[in-house]
XYZ file of C-alpha atoms in Angstrom:
562
model
C 82.112 87.478 38.366
C 84.446 86.267 41.082
C 87.912 87.712 41.380
C 90.354 86.293 43.934
C 89.413 87.836 47.290
C 91.912 90.390 48.594
C 94.015 89.317 51.544
C 92.451 90.477 54.829
C 94.019 93.613 56.240
C 95.567 92.809 59.609
C 96.590 95.721 61.869
C 100.389 95.932 62.302
C 99.927 95.707 66.062
C 98.480 92.176 65.693
C 101.197 90.909 63.326
C 103.836 92.377 65.620
C 102.282 90.745 68.699
C 102.084 87.354 66.915
C 105.743 87.626 65.865
C 106.748 88.254 69.488
C 104.543 85.370 70.652
C 106.276 82.969 68.222
C 109.726 84.081 69.422
C 108.752 83.749 73.108
C 107.541 80.148 72.673
C 110.172 78.975 70.176
C 112.342 77.248 72.781
C 109.696 76.466 75.414
C 110.028 73.081 77.112
C 107.063 70.746 76.428
C 104.814 70.536 79.483
C 101.172 70.307 78.463
C 99.299 71.103 81.672
C 101.632 73.945 82.588
C 101.844 75.507 79.143
C 98.608 75.283 77.206
C 96.468 77.737 79.231
C 99.210 80.335 79.377
C 99.857 80.007 75.649
C 96.162 80.361 74.756
C 95.761 83.497 76.896
C 98.791 85.019 75.157
C 97.493 83.930 71.734
C 94.129 85.611 72.416
C 95.879 88.793 73.483
C 98.052 88.788 70.347
C 94.993 88.183 68.113
C 93.128 91.039 69.774
C 90.302 88.820 71.054
C 88.937 88.334 74.538
C 90.859 85.760 76.638
C 89.006 83.006 78.557
C 86.844 84.017 81.498
C 86.328 82.322 84.899
C 84.679 78.914 85.330
C 80.919 78.860 84.743
C 81.022 81.660 82.173
C 80.645 79.486 79.058
C 84.112 80.532 77.887
C 86.472 78.713 80.197
C 89.344 76.336 80.734
C 88.809 72.809 82.088
C 85.050 72.537 81.521
C 83.834 69.317 83.141
C 81.674 67.008 81.018
C 79.914 63.783 81.968
C 80.663 61.027 79.448
C 78.803 57.697 79.252
C 81.300 54.884 78.660
C 80.690 51.777 76.560
C 79.928 49.675 79.644
C 77.206 52.139 80.697
C 79.218 53.756 83.491
C 79.722 57.518 83.733
C 82.995 59.364 84.031
C 83.951 63.023 84.264
C 86.341 64.414 81.677
C 87.609 67.948 81.153
C 87.606 70.034 77.982
C 90.808 72.066 77.756
C 89.036 75.183 76.448
C 85.377 75.701 75.589
C 83.578 78.742 74.174
C 79.855 78.200 73.893
C 78.491 78.430 70.315
C 82.045 78.917 69.048
C 84.433 75.994 69.611
C 85.796 73.179 71.714
C 89.589 72.977 71.964
C 91.897 70.159 73.009
C 95.584 70.868 73.584
C 98.758 68.759 73.427
C 102.395 69.669 74.008
C 104.584 67.006 72.384
C 107.773 65.934 74.100
C 110.910 65.300 72.044
C 110.824 61.949 70.233
C 107.055 61.610 70.317
C 104.990 61.768 67.149
C 103.056 65.046 67.090
C 100.678 63.552 64.522
C 99.698 60.658 66.782
C 99.046 63.005 69.712
C 96.966 65.370 67.606
C 94.865 62.522 66.234
C 94.113 61.398 69.768
C 93.253 64.961 70.770
C 90.801 65.220 67.869
C 89.205 61.940 68.920
C 88.830 63.289 72.465
C 87.223 66.509 71.231
C 84.784 64.568 69.029
C 83.769 62.423 71.986
C 82.923 65.538 74.054
C 80.788 67.249 71.401
C 77.421 65.730 72.306
C 77.981 66.238 76.061
C 78.579 69.993 75.919
C 76.023 72.573 77.105
C 73.977 74.272 74.375
C 74.143 73.507 70.655
C 77.047 71.681 69.049
C 79.713 74.342 68.426
C 80.630 74.978 64.774
C 84.371 74.433 65.288
C 86.755 71.907 66.800
C 90.296 73.119 67.447
C 93.328 71.000 68.318
C 96.451 72.752 69.567
C 100.054 71.592 69.653
C 101.331 74.352 71.941
C 103.353 76.944 70.052
C 103.565 74.788 66.912
C 100.269 73.946 65.213
C 96.548 74.665 65.382
C 94.214 72.387 63.389
C 90.701 73.631 62.605
C 87.590 71.601 61.700
C 84.175 73.085 60.910
C 80.772 71.479 60.467
C 79.385 73.809 57.779
C 79.186 70.876 55.349
C 77.067 68.801 57.742
C 79.778 67.237 59.921
C 83.344 67.724 61.083
C 84.715 64.848 59.017
C 87.776 62.808 59.924
C 91.185 63.933 61.108
C 92.358 64.595 57.556
C 89.598 67.170 56.990
C 91.261 69.650 59.337
C 92.969 72.844 58.194
C 96.482 73.135 59.615
C 97.756 76.509 60.807
C 101.486 76.862 61.449
C 101.683 79.004 64.581
C 105.361 80.149 64.417
C 104.660 81.788 61.034
C 101.072 82.876 61.777
C 102.082 86.555 61.651
C 102.918 86.097 57.929
C 99.487 84.740 56.893
C 96.593 87.225 57.151
C 94.019 84.618 55.963
C 94.761 82.360 58.942
C 94.751 85.318 61.339
C 91.333 86.379 60.009
C 90.016 82.805 60.363
C 91.080 82.521 64.011
C 89.674 85.962 64.854
C 86.332 85.004 63.261
C 86.240 81.678 65.149
C 86.763 83.522 68.422
C 84.390 86.409 67.690
C 81.928 85.802 64.806
C 81.948 82.110 63.834
C 78.744 82.212 61.765
C 80.209 84.627 59.189
C 82.153 81.640 57.865
C 79.003 79.600 57.144
C 78.709 79.530 53.316
C 75.289 77.884 53.090
C 72.895 80.838 53.347
C 74.884 82.937 50.864
C 75.111 80.008 48.432
C 71.348 79.457 48.421
C 70.641 83.183 48.021
C 73.040 83.497 45.053
C 71.652 80.338 43.434
C 68.043 81.545 43.588
C 68.974 84.962 42.193
C 70.805 83.373 39.245
C 67.923 80.972 38.478
C 65.443 83.862 38.408
C 67.543 85.714 35.813
C 67.849 82.599 33.646
C 64.072 82.129 33.816
C 63.539 85.705 32.575
C 65.942 85.082 29.725
C 64.306 81.779 28.766
C 60.833 83.361 28.782
C 62.055 86.259 26.602
C 63.610 83.938 24.015
C 60.580 81.633 23.885
C 58.290 84.648 23.468
C 60.294 85.565 20.352
C 59.656 82.126 18.842
C 62.753 80.114 19.801
C 61.960 76.499 20.710
C 62.482 75.250 24.234
C 65.216 72.811 23.228
C 67.315 75.484 21.478
C 66.834 77.881 24.385
C 67.736 75.255 26.977
C 70.906 74.148 25.195
C 71.972 77.752 24.718
C 71.407 78.667 28.370
C 73.159 75.543 29.667
C 76.246 76.546 27.685
C 75.960 80.032 29.178
C 75.649 78.527 32.679
C 78.810 76.464 32.538
C 80.758 79.259 30.819
C 79.899 81.713 33.605
C 80.768 79.094 36.210
C 84.085 78.310 34.458
C 85.059 81.987 34.583
C 84.478 82.208 38.320
C 86.421 79.063 39.225
C 89.241 80.246 36.943
C 88.934 77.452 34.386
C 88.379 80.216 31.854
C 90.874 83.055 32.279
C 90.267 86.797 31.740
C 86.438 86.507 31.767
C 85.943 86.389 27.969
C 82.175 85.725 28.236
C 81.433 88.612 30.596
C 83.716 90.956 28.643
C 82.082 89.987 25.340
C 78.712 91.078 26.741
C 79.911 94.156 28.619
C 82.483 95.574 26.204
C 81.124 94.493 22.809
C 77.572 93.123 22.655
C 75.791 95.778 24.732
C 77.014 98.365 22.210
C 76.136 96.163 19.237
C 73.919 93.153 20.089
C 74.525 91.624 16.637
C 78.133 90.905 17.713
C 77.028 88.533 20.465
C 76.103 85.357 18.487
C 79.297 85.142 16.381
C 81.461 86.159 19.346
C 80.042 83.578 21.740
C 80.115 80.871 19.052
C 83.849 81.507 18.529
C 84.375 81.213 22.287
C 82.399 77.969 22.596
C 84.199 76.373 19.647
C 87.515 77.246 21.294
C 86.299 75.735 24.592
C 85.149 72.553 22.844
C 88.455 72.008 21.023
C 90.927 73.614 23.441
C 92.036 76.257 20.951
C 92.998 79.918 21.123
C 90.416 82.620 21.798
C 91.826 86.112 21.467
C 95.367 86.120 22.847
C 94.974 83.121 25.150
C 94.714 79.370 24.575
C 91.576 78.003 26.202
C 91.430 74.728 28.116
C 89.687 71.878 26.290
C 86.248 71.472 27.834
C 84.813 68.906 25.418
C 81.871 66.900 26.813
C 78.726 67.360 24.744
C 77.677 70.754 26.133
C 79.938 72.625 23.694
C 79.857 70.193 20.767
C 77.112 72.463 19.425
C 78.010 76.169 19.593
C 74.863 78.028 18.520
C 74.612 81.509 20.004
C 71.067 82.906 19.977
C 70.451 86.558 19.096
C 69.722 88.610 22.209
C 68.195 92.033 22.660
C 69.916 94.700 24.727
C 67.524 93.910 27.590
C 68.389 90.204 27.311
C 72.109 91.011 27.361
C 71.637 93.185 30.429
C 69.970 90.280 32.261
C 72.722 87.894 31.125
C 75.408 90.349 32.277
C 73.717 90.605 35.687
C 73.865 86.792 35.899
C 77.521 86.748 34.786
C 78.444 89.267 37.464
C 77.150 86.998 40.243
C 79.731 84.857 42.015
C 79.135 81.496 40.334
C 81.723 79.798 42.525
C 79.131 80.128 45.329
C 76.333 78.310 43.462
C 74.796 75.491 45.526
C 74.566 72.482 43.153
C 72.149 70.632 45.443
C 69.392 73.162 44.698
C 70.685 74.639 41.419
C 69.529 71.623 39.427
C 65.949 71.935 40.655
C 65.814 75.677 40.067
C 67.416 75.446 36.612
C 64.917 72.761 35.592
C 62.085 75.080 36.579
C 63.722 78.067 34.849
C 64.100 76.242 31.523
C 60.706 74.513 31.488
C 57.780 76.749 30.572
C 55.369 74.438 32.405
C 57.494 74.480 35.581
C 58.553 78.155 35.548
C 55.664 79.253 37.761
C 57.183 77.084 40.548
C 60.539 78.903 40.550
C 59.815 80.503 43.913
C 58.300 77.348 45.394
C 59.939 75.190 48.025
C 62.740 72.788 47.122
C 64.402 69.986 49.063
C 67.188 71.636 51.119
C 70.632 69.972 50.962
C 70.416 69.270 54.713
C 67.299 67.118 54.172
C 68.964 65.197 51.351
C 71.977 64.607 53.595
C 69.689 62.901 56.149
C 69.075 60.175 53.564
C 72.636 60.041 52.241
C 74.355 59.905 55.620
C 73.111 56.470 56.792
C 72.903 55.003 53.281
C 76.321 56.050 51.991
C 78.489 58.129 54.280
C 78.292 56.139 57.498
C 79.184 52.736 55.935
C 82.161 54.312 54.121
C 83.253 56.169 57.239
C 83.073 52.977 59.286
C 85.616 51.395 56.941
C 87.667 54.616 56.818
C 87.805 54.766 60.627
C 89.249 51.249 60.706
C 91.902 52.228 58.155
C 92.783 55.330 60.180
C 93.196 53.173 63.275
C 95.592 50.867 61.375
C 97.573 53.878 60.150
C 97.723 55.343 63.640
C 99.012 52.048 65.076
C 101.686 51.813 62.389
C 102.867 55.377 62.970
C 102.837 55.036 66.743
C 104.677 51.687 66.703
C 107.333 52.916 64.260
C 108.415 55.974 66.224
C 109.801 59.024 64.426
C 113.237 57.905 63.200
C 115.101 54.872 61.885
C 114.429 51.963 59.567
C 111.363 50.765 61.450
C 109.754 54.224 61.227
C 110.398 54.367 57.466
C 109.000 50.865 56.945
C 105.885 51.559 58.970
C 105.296 54.821 57.100
C 105.522 52.946 53.819
C 103.018 50.373 55.091
C 100.704 53.159 56.270
C 100.930 54.829 52.850
C 100.079 51.557 51.115
C 97.048 51.024 53.336
C 95.790 54.537 52.575
C 96.259 54.045 48.822
C 94.368 50.760 48.938
C 91.448 52.500 50.641
C 91.511 55.299 48.081
C 91.477 52.786 45.224
C 88.464 51.123 46.827
C 86.733 54.504 47.106
C 87.430 55.132 43.415
C 85.918 51.750 42.524
C 82.510 52.421 44.110
C 79.470 53.170 41.967
C 76.249 54.905 43.006
C 72.805 54.873 41.406
C 69.754 57.104 41.677
C 67.056 55.412 39.510
C 64.866 58.546 39.569
C 67.637 61.132 39.562
C 65.673 64.187 38.383
C 68.085 67.111 38.149
C 70.774 65.283 40.113
C 70.345 66.685 43.630
C 70.730 63.358 45.444
C 73.607 62.304 43.197
C 75.402 65.581 43.876
C 74.994 65.383 47.672
C 76.253 61.792 47.514
C 79.278 62.810 45.454
C 79.989 65.659 47.858
C 79.920 63.289 50.855
C 82.272 60.825 49.135
C 84.568 63.652 47.974
C 84.851 64.963 51.538
C 86.061 61.563 52.712
C 88.422 61.388 49.744
C 89.809 64.800 50.701
C 90.636 63.403 54.136
C 92.347 60.389 52.532
C 94.493 62.586 50.283
C 95.448 64.757 53.266
C 96.442 61.642 55.200
C 98.593 60.429 52.294
C 100.259 63.849 52.116
C 100.942 63.794 55.873
C 102.451 60.310 55.730
C 104.573 60.881 52.612
C 105.411 64.532 53.173
C 104.325 65.441 49.623
C 101.014 66.388 48.048
C 100.156 64.691 44.765
C 98.259 66.886 42.326
C 97.718 64.478 39.431
C 95.797 61.964 41.481
C 92.918 60.040 39.925
C 89.996 61.165 42.049
C 86.341 60.347 42.657
C 84.464 61.957 39.753
C 81.027 62.007 38.037
C 81.761 58.809 36.098
C 81.024 56.847 39.314
C 77.525 58.276 39.657
C 74.718 56.675 37.648
C 71.208 57.979 37.155
C 68.027 57.198 35.244
C 65.642 60.018 34.393
C 62.598 60.071 32.121
C 62.723 63.833 31.448
C 65.479 64.635 28.948
C 66.264 68.109 30.261
C 66.387 66.995 33.852
C 68.989 64.401 32.794
C 71.070 67.075 31.031
C 70.896 69.324 34.077
C 71.874 66.427 36.375
C 75.075 66.023 34.361
C 75.744 69.760 34.525
C 75.097 69.744 38.290
C 77.618 66.942 38.894
C 80.362 68.637 36.869
C 79.792 71.988 38.579
C 80.006 70.233 41.962
C 83.145 68.335 40.945
C 84.987 71.464 39.839
C 83.864 73.409 42.909
C 85.390 70.713 45.074
C 88.545 70.585 42.933
C 89.060 74.301 43.417
C 88.549 74.099 47.190
C 90.956 71.178 47.483
C 93.617 72.183 44.936
C 93.297 75.958 44.512
C 94.461 77.163 41.114
C 95.980 73.842 40.053
C 94.519 72.986 36.652
C 92.426 69.789 36.481
C 93.066 67.283 33.721
C 91.655 67.980 30.291
C 89.052 67.605 29.032
C 87.353 69.612 31.766
C 84.023 67.926 30.960
C 83.505 64.336 29.899
C 80.410 62.653 28.576
C 80.445 59.818 31.103
C 77.405 57.990 29.723
C 76.318 57.178 33.276
C 73.114 59.258 33.212
C 70.410 57.639 31.078
C 67.260 59.237 29.675
C 64.682 56.436 29.973
C 62.035 54.921 32.193
C 63.485 53.232 35.254
C 60.518 50.897 35.761
C 59.376 49.647 32.339
C 60.740 48.784 28.918
C 58.155 48.314 26.175
C 57.838 47.407 22.550
C 55.328 50.091 21.554
C 53.770 53.136 23.228
C 50.263 54.074 22.006
C 48.370 57.222 23.007
C 44.615 56.791 23.670
C 43.209 60.378 23.325
C 39.730 59.572 24.631
C 41.225 58.481 27.970
C 43.148 61.737 28.542
C 42.350 63.454 31.852
C 42.230 67.096 32.935
C 45.603 68.519 33.996
C 44.854 70.218 37.307
C 48.321 71.757 37.684
C 48.026 75.583 38.127
C 49.603 77.038 34.992
C 47.758 80.201 33.895
C 46.719 83.440 35.614
C 43.032 83.919 36.444
C 41.798 87.041 34.621
C 40.100 88.393 37.770
C 42.109 87.212 40.798
C 45.499 86.967 39.104
C 46.135 83.661 40.878
C 47.584 80.623 39.118
C 44.822 78.198 38.109
C 44.604 75.056 35.922
C 44.371 75.545 32.176
C 40.910 74.167 31.177
C 42.314 73.048 27.819
C 45.318 71.198 29.286
C 45.109 67.399 29.328
C 47.312 64.640 30.700
C 47.739 62.145 27.861
C 46.908 58.475 28.433
C 49.254 55.833 27.013
C 49.133 52.064 26.663
C 52.400 50.141 26.656
C 52.604 47.020 24.515
C 54.951 44.173 25.451
C 55.984 45.748 28.796
C 58.796 44.226 30.872
C 60.883 45.322 33.865
C 63.678 47.767 33.114
C 67.226 46.775 34.022
C 69.330 49.014 36.230
C 73.097 49.430 35.957
C 75.068 47.634 38.686
C 75.840 49.819 41.701
C 77.291 49.504 45.189
C 74.787 52.010 46.629
C 71.275 52.919 45.474
C 70.023 56.271 46.694
C 67.293 58.769 45.879
C 64.245 60.644 47.042
C 62.198 58.021 48.952
C 58.819 58.845 47.290
C 60.324 57.986 43.895
C 62.065 54.746 44.839
């Protein structure tokens, strides 16, 4: 259960000091070298954080860095403000008539060029300051800082009115790692998967088939997720369990079936109309009977913060939770998202970013050449907007294929990388036009194709992509409602063999081999050992021929399976 986090409590002394700081610098004359250090010292004092220390301390103004130029020569540059393991900051102070946006873009480029030449590890934050006006913040928690459009803008004159931005800046200065979402996401995801595995085992022990159990739990999964990203208001699923079913378990199946039918059709449930989810997850609405113990486990899962689930590992863990043969591996290692990103980055992200960087350079030239006022400025802004829209249309036209997609981990990490670039594009369009469009056609799961031989892995891959899509939507658009239906059966994930197509498949029992996978507990040691009765069936394929793959611009996947 995730309720909107309360606004951070900021001491009145800090808000008062920030208000005075804004008033003091409101009419300051632009003079970068004279102003930026003084302003930053005063900003630190107002925020209640330590101001910069003397040179050589690791938290200092004008840190010298040696940079290797393209021709192989070395030059010495200076970082405006550096705090080791925290941030690198570049400052500008725009004169009247100059485009602040152009200056800030250049400052970000400078900061990026210094990153690999700094002492110690790469800091988690880049900050760009327009003295007294704007601070832009980039973090690398998602694997990289991204482009200029990925930055979070903080309006400094009104900073005293926004406790969330005050808390962010104080954390960057004092405890930057508390903002890293990755460890928490993986911990929450593993805890949820363990509860679903317990539930699946309980239902199967009472005679329910794996397919019925899996479909039921997948509906539960997306319902709990939908509550926590506010696609489903008032937490009807959690309240049904907590307020009704725990008192009378027989009320759970009809209650949850009514809810799922409402979600499928976009009808009223209780006093509120529900969004239309559609897809095929809710086309069937069977609610399985649960014991009080089962409902307690399901309530514990519902009370987790599903908005924090990490899709890149959730698919693997859910596959293991729902598959009796794989359940023993629930605590085993999985491929971390960072490892997947090492494959995705050169195969997908870097080629797209290379093209995006060229577009950004064109936009920057147009904005710089047009100035800030007059007909030429308006014309150049229109041309810049058109160039950005053309790039976004190209991004929307791309298709990606994982021919051994499993539970969708590589497809999700790919989608996340493309969505991050798209987020930068949409921010750039908003900056150029002055308005943010909320009904934009965006990169979505329909662009991501997969082939998977295991039917439940394919189903989970689809679930993983939609969870990832709606997580990103919420981060980018807040409480703005996405288009209905919330889920769509894209038809881009196929359950079949990616290597062969055949006319007939014939099992040859006498050629079956021993299945050496540890599956049962040894009666003496308690360790997992192979089942002596388990066999791997042997099949012959008649009239085999190569399988065809759907067309794609990029083919990605786990290298051992490609």
